[in-house]
PDB file of N, CA and C in Angstrom:
ATOM      1  N   MET B   1     175.035 150.065  65.196  1.00 49.00           N
ATOM      2  CA  MET B   1     173.607 150.276  65.348  1.00 49.00           C
ATOM      3  C   MET B   1     172.803 149.172  64.645  1.00 49.00           C
ATOM      4  N   VAL B   2     173.340 148.667  63.543  1.00 54.00           N
ATOM      5  CA  VAL B   2     172.638 147.611  62.814  1.00 54.00           C
ATOM      6  C   VAL B   2     172.558 146.352  63.665  1.00 54.00           C
ATOM      7  N   GLU B   3     173.648 146.034  64.366  1.00 64.00           N
ATOM      8  CA  GLU B   3     173.651 144.851  65.224  1.00 64.00           C
ATOM      9  C   GLU B   3     172.616 144.974  66.333  1.00 64.00           C
ATOM     10  N   PHE B   4     172.475 146.184  66.862  1.00 63.00           N
ATOM     11  CA  PHE B   4     171.500 146.408  67.931  1.00 63.00           C
ATOM     12  C   PHE B   4     170.080 146.183  67.427  1.00 63.00           C
ATOM     13  N   LYS B   5     169.777 146.625  66.194  1.00 68.00           N
ATOM     14  CA  LYS B   5     168.435 146.418  65.635  1.00 68.00           C
ATOM     15  C   LYS B   5     168.159 144.932  65.449  1.00 68.00           C
ATOM     16  N   GLY B   6     169.170 144.189  64.990  1.00 72.00           N
ATOM     17  CA  GLY B   6     169.010 142.750  64.832  1.00 72.00           C
ATOM     18  C   GLY B   6     168.788 142.066  66.167  1.00 72.00           C
ATOM     19  N   PHE B   7     169.515 142.512  67.169  1.00 76.00           N
ATOM     20  CA  PHE B   7     169.365 141.967  68.520  1.00 76.00           C
ATOM     21  C   PHE B   7     167.979 142.266  69.070  1.00 76.00           C
ATOM     22  N   LYS B   8     167.515 143.490  68.846  1.00 77.00           N
ATOM     23  CA  LYS B   8     166.193 143.889  69.336  1.00 77.00           C
ATOM     24  C   LYS B   8     165.102 143.058  68.667  1.00 77.00           C
ATOM     25  N   SER B   9     165.227 142.808  67.364  1.00 79.00           N
ATOM     26  CA  SER B   9     164.213 142.012  66.671  1.00 79.00           C
ATOM     27  C   SER B   9     164.210 140.570  67.180  1.00 79.00           C
ATOM     28  N   LYS B  10     165.394 140.042  67.521  1.00 82.00           N
ATOM     29  CA  LYS B  10     165.454 138.685  68.078  1.00 82.00           C
ATOM     30  C   LYS B  10     164.761 138.623  69.431  1.00 82.00           C
ATOM     31  N   ILE B  11     164.961 139.654  70.241  1.00 82.00           N
ATOM     32  CA  ILE B  11     164.307 139.691  71.552  1.00 82.00           C
ATOM     33  C   ILE B  11     162.797 139.789  71.387  1.00 82.00           C
ATOM     34  N   LEU B  12     162.344 140.625  70.460  1.00 82.00           N
ATOM     35  CA  LEU B  12     160.903 140.751  70.229  1.00 82.00           C
ATOM     36  C   LEU B  12     160.317 139.431  69.748  1.00 82.00           C
ATOM     37  N   HIS B  13     161.031 138.735  68.877  1.00 83.00           N
ATOM     38  CA  HIS B  13     160.563 137.441  68.386  1.00 83.00           C
ATOM     39  C   HIS B  13     160.484 136.435  69.533  1.00 83.00           C
ATOM     40  N   PHE B  14     161.499 136.416  70.389  1.00 86.00           N
ATOM     41  CA  PHE B  14     161.496 135.531  71.551  1.00 86.00           C
ATOM     42  C   PHE B  14     160.332 135.861  72.479  1.00 86.00           C
ATOM     43  N   ALA B  15     160.057 137.159  72.675  1.00 84.00           N
ATOM     44  CA  ALA B  15     158.953 137.571  73.548  1.00 84.00           C
ATOM     45  C   ALA B  15     157.624 137.060  73.007  1.00 84.00           C
ATOM     46  N   GLU B  16     157.433 137.128  71.684  1.00 86.00           N
ATOM     47  CA  GLU B  16     156.195 136.624  71.082  1.00 86.00           C
ATOM     48  C   GLU B  16     156.067 135.114  71.286  1.00 86.00           C
ATOM     49  N   GLU B  17     157.150 134.378  71.069  1.00 88.00           N
ATOM     50  CA  GLU B  17     157.120 132.927  71.276  1.00 88.00           C
ATOM     51  C   GLU B  17     156.822 132.592  72.732  1.00 88.00           C
ATOM     52  N   PHE B  18     157.445 133.325  73.642  1.00 86.00           N
ATOM     53  CA  PHE B  18     157.233 133.099  75.063  1.00 86.00           C
ATOM     54  C   PHE B  18     155.772 133.337  75.437  1.00 86.00           C
ATOM     55  N   ARG B  19     155.167 134.398  74.901  1.00 83.00           N
ATOM     56  CA  ARG B  19     153.756 134.683  75.183  1.00 83.00           C
ATOM     57  C   ARG B  19     152.866 133.533  74.743  1.00 83.00           C
ATOM     58  N   GLU B  20     153.128 132.989  73.546  1.00 84.00           N
ATOM     59  CA  GLU B  20     152.310 131.891  73.039  1.00 84.00           C
ATOM     60  C   GLU B  20     152.454 130.645  73.917  1.00 84.00           C
ATOM     61  N   ILE B  21     153.670 130.316  74.289  1.00 85.00           N
ATOM     62  CA  ILE B  21     153.901 129.151  75.157  1.00 85.00           C
ATOM     63  C   ILE B  21     153.232 129.364  76.508  1.00 85.00           C
ATOM     64  N   TYR B  22     153.372 130.566  77.046  1.00 81.00           N
ATOM     65  CA  TYR B  22     152.796 130.874  78.353  1.00 81.00           C
ATOM     66  C   TYR B  22     151.268 130.817  78.309  1.00 81.00           C
ATOM     67  N   LYS B  23     150.661 131.308  77.230  1.00 77.00           N
ATOM     68  CA  LYS B  23     149.201 131.244  77.086  1.00 77.00           C
ATOM     69  C   LYS B  23     148.729 129.796  77.111  1.00 77.00           C
ATOM     70  N   LYS B  24     149.435 128.931  76.371  1.00 78.00           N
ATOM     71  CA  LYS B  24     149.053 127.519  76.336  1.00 78.00           C
ATOM     72  C   LYS B  24     149.189 126.886  77.717  1.00 78.00           C
ATOM     73  N   TRP B  25     150.267 127.216  78.425  1.00 79.00           N
ATOM     74  CA  TRP B  25     150.476 126.678  79.762  1.00 79.00           C
ATOM     75  C   TRP B  25     149.381 127.149  80.710  1.00 79.00           C
ATOM     76  N   ILE B  26     149.033 128.417  80.639  1.00 74.00           N
ATOM     77  CA  ILE B  26     147.988 128.981  81.497  1.00 74.00           C
ATOM     78  C   ILE B  26     146.653 128.296  81.219  1.00 74.00           C
ATOM     79  N   MET B  27     146.341 128.098  79.951  1.00 69.00           N
ATOM     80  CA  MET B  27     145.067 127.464  79.606  1.00 69.00           C
ATOM     81  C   MET B  27     144.994 126.044  80.175  1.00 69.00           C
ATOM     82  N   LYS B  28     146.117 125.336  80.221  1.00 72.00           N
ATOM     83  CA  LYS B  28     146.121 123.974  80.751  1.00 72.00           C
ATOM     84  C   LYS B  28     146.101 123.941  82.278  1.00 72.00           C
ATOM     85  N   ASN B  29     146.876 124.810  82.917  1.00 72.00           N
ATOM     86  CA  ASN B  29     147.132 124.683  84.352  1.00 72.00           C
ATOM     87  C   ASN B  29     146.345 125.626  85.253  1.00 72.00           C
ATOM     88  N   ALA B  30     145.949 126.758  84.755  1.00 69.00           N
ATOM     89  CA  ALA B  30     145.239 127.720  85.605  1.00 69.00           C
ATOM     90  C   ALA B  30     143.739 127.475  85.515  1.00 69.00           C
ATOM     91  N   LYS B  31     143.065 127.822  86.563  1.00 70.00           N
ATOM     92  CA  LYS B  31     141.614 127.630  86.608  1.00 70.00           C
ATOM     93  C   LYS B  31     140.916 128.992  86.534  1.00 70.00           C
ATOM     94  N   PHE B  32     140.334 129.266  85.384  1.00 66.00           N
ATOM     95  CA  PHE B  32     139.556 130.486  85.206  1.00 66.00           C
ATOM     96  C   PHE B  32     138.101 130.074  85.021  1.00 66.00           C
ATOM     97  N   HIS B  33     137.218 130.768  85.708  1.00 68.00           N
ATOM     98  CA  HIS B  33     135.808 130.408  85.627  1.00 68.00           C
ATOM     99  C   HIS B  33     135.140 130.987  84.389  1.00 68.00           C
ATOM    100  N   THR B  34     135.646 132.119  83.924  1.00 70.00           N
ATOM    101  CA  THR B  34     135.056 132.740  82.737  1.00 70.00           C
ATOM    102  C   THR B  34     136.162 133.161  81.779  1.00 70.00           C
ATOM    103  N   LYS B  35     135.765 133.378  80.531  1.00 72.00           N
ATOM    104  CA  LYS B  35     136.715 133.868  79.537  1.00 72.00           C
ATOM    105  C   LYS B  35     137.183 135.277  79.907  1.00 72.00           C
ATOM    106  N   GLY B  36     136.319 136.055  80.535  1.00 76.00           N
ATOM    107  CA  GLY B  36     136.671 137.415  80.942  1.00 76.00           C
ATOM    108  C   GLY B  36     137.816 137.436  81.935  1.00 76.00           C
ATOM    109  N   GLN B  37     137.818 136.491  82.872  1.00 74.00           N
ATOM    110  CA  GLN B  37     138.911 136.411  83.848  1.00 74.00           C
ATOM    111  C   GLN B  37     140.235 136.122  83.144  1.00 74.00           C
ATOM    112  N   PHE B  38     140.192 135.214  82.178  1.00 71.00           N
ATOM    113  CA  PHE B  38     141.405 134.885  81.435  1.00 71.00           C
ATOM    114  C   PHE B  38     141.905 136.094  80.646  1.00 71.00           C
ATOM    115  N   CYS B  39     140.989 136.818  80.006  1.00 74.00           N
ATOM    116  CA  CYS B  39     141.371 137.995  79.219  1.00 74.00           C
ATOM    117  C   CYS B  39     141.988 139.072  80.103  1.00 74.00           C
ATOM    118  N   MET B  40     141.418 139.283  81.289  1.00 75.00           N
ATOM    119  CA  MET B  40     141.965 140.281  82.214  1.00 75.00           C
ATOM    120  C   MET B  40     143.376 139.871  82.647  1.00 75.00           C
ATOM    121  N   TYR B  41     143.556 138.584  82.935  1.00 74.00           N
ATOM    122  CA  TYR B  41     144.872 138.106  83.356  1.00 74.00           C
ATOM    123  C   TYR B  41     145.901 138.299  82.246  1.00 74.00           C
ATOM    124  N   MET B  42     145.546 137.934  81.014  1.00 72.00           N
ATOM    125  CA  MET B  42     146.488 138.056  79.905  1.00 72.00           C
ATOM    126  C   MET B  42     146.813 139.516  79.611  1.00 72.00           C
ATOM    127  N   LYS B  43     145.843 140.397  79.771  1.00 77.00           N
ATOM    128  CA  LYS B  43     146.093 141.826  79.543  1.00 77.00           C
ATOM    129  C   LYS B  43     147.122 142.337  80.552  1.00 77.00           C
ATOM    130  N   GLN B  44     146.976 141.949  81.807  1.00 74.00           N
ATOM    131  CA  GLN B  44     147.934 142.352  82.839  1.00 74.00           C
ATOM    132  C   GLN B  44     149.313 141.759  82.552  1.00 74.00           C
ATOM    133  N   PHE B  45     149.350 140.503  82.144  1.00 71.00           N
ATOM    134  CA  PHE B  45     150.622 139.843  81.848  1.00 71.00           C
ATOM    135  C   PHE B  45     151.335 140.524  80.684  1.00 71.00           C
ATOM    136  N   ASN B  46     150.600 140.825  79.604  1.00 69.00           N
ATOM    137  CA  ASN B  46     151.209 141.457  78.438  1.00 69.00           C
ATOM    138  C   ASN B  46     151.748 142.841  78.779  1.00 69.00           C
ATOM    139  N   ASN B  47     151.027 143.605  79.567  1.00 71.00           N
ATOM    140  CA  ASN B  47     151.494 144.932  79.965  1.00 71.00           C
ATOM    141  C   ASN B  47     152.761 144.823  80.807  1.00 71.00           C
ATOM    142  N   LYS B  48     152.782 143.853  81.723  1.00 68.00           N
ATOM    143  CA  LYS B  48     153.950 143.676  82.596  1.00 68.00           C
ATOM    144  C   LYS B  48     155.174 143.277  81.776  1.00 68.00           C
ATOM    145  N   LEU B  49     154.998 142.368  80.830  1.00 62.00           N
ATOM    146  CA  LEU B  49     156.112 141.919  80.006  1.00 62.00           C
ATOM    147  C   LEU B  49     156.653 143.068  79.161  1.00 62.00           C
ATOM    148  N   ALA B  50     155.767 143.869  78.610  1.00 60.00           N
ATOM    149  CA  ALA B  50     156.198 145.004  77.792  1.00 60.00           C
ATOM    150  C   ALA B  50     156.965 146.022  78.629  1.00 60.00           C
ATOM    151  N   LYS B  51     156.494 146.288  79.844  1.00 65.00           N
ATOM    152  CA  LYS B  51     157.181 147.248  80.715  1.00 65.00           C
ATOM    153  C   LYS B  51     158.569 146.743  81.092  1.00 65.00           C
ATOM    154  N   GLU B  52     158.683 145.457  81.403  1.00 63.00           N
ATOM    155  CA  GLU B  52     159.983 144.896  81.768  1.00 63.00           C
ATOM    156  C   GLU B  52     160.940 144.949  80.584  1.00 63.00           C
ATOM    157  N   PHE B  53     160.414 144.688  79.384  1.00 56.00           N
ATOM    158  CA  PHE B  53     161.251 144.742  78.188  1.00 56.00           C
ATOM    159  C   PHE B  53     161.740 146.170  77.950  1.00 56.00           C
ATOM    160  N   ASP B  54     160.855 147.156  78.068  1.00 61.00           N
ATOM    161  CA  ASP B  54     161.247 148.558  77.895  1.00 61.00           C
ATOM    162  C   ASP B  54     162.308 148.950  78.910  1.00 61.00           C
ATOM    163  N   LYS B  55     162.119 148.518  80.144  1.00 64.00           N
ATOM    164  CA  LYS B  55     163.073 148.855  81.207  1.00 64.00           C
ATOM    165  C   LYS B  55     164.441 148.245  80.903  1.00 64.00           C
ATOM    166  N   SER B  56     164.470 146.999  80.453  1.00 60.00           N
ATOM    167  CA  SER B  56     165.751 146.347  80.164  1.00 60.00           C
ATOM    168  C   SER B  56     166.441 146.999  78.969  1.00 60.00           C
ATOM    169  N   MET B  57     165.666 147.433  77.974  1.00 57.00           N
ATOM    170  CA  MET B  57     166.266 148.087  76.815  1.00 57.00           C
ATOM    171  C   MET B  57     166.820 149.458  77.195  1.00 57.00           C
ATOM    172  N   LYS B  58     166.155 150.171  78.081  1.00 63.00           N
ATOM    173  CA  LYS B  58     166.657 151.472  78.526  1.00 63.00           C
ATOM    174  C   LYS B  58     167.972 151.301  79.276  1.00 63.00           C
ATOM    175  N   ASN B  59     168.056 150.259  80.090  1.00 62.00           N
ATOM    176  CA  ASN B  59     169.290 150.003  80.839  1.00 62.00           C
ATOM    177  C   ASN B  59     170.454 149.668  79.904  1.00 62.00           C
ATOM    178  N   LYS B  60     170.175 148.957  78.814  1.00 59.00           N
ATOM    179  CA  LYS B  60     171.234 148.577  77.881  1.00 59.00           C
ATOM    180  C   LYS B  60     171.691 149.760  77.038  1.00 59.00           C
ATOM    181  N   SER B  61     170.807 150.710  76.792  1.00 54.00           N
ATOM    182  CA  SER B  61     171.162 151.839  75.935  1.00 54.00           C
ATOM    183  C   SER B  61     172.035 152.862  76.650  1.00 54.00           C
ATOM    184  N   ARG B  62     172.114 152.788  77.964  1.00 51.00           N
ATOM    185  CA  ARG B  62     172.925 153.762  78.720  1.00 51.00           C
ATOM    186  C   ARG B  62     174.394 153.495  78.593  1.00 51.00           C
TER     187      ARG B  62
END
């Protein structure tokens, strides 16, 4: 169980790094007319990433 907690923390750390890199890429390459559009997009992206992570962890725990 200890190994699983360490693995989970590594995945969470990777997810945070990925979000930061992705935000920077989006700011450079995507065209948003307002800050509100960017915030809405990032909110949807963060929710999707969290759901996919939860789904993958549930599959591994079975």
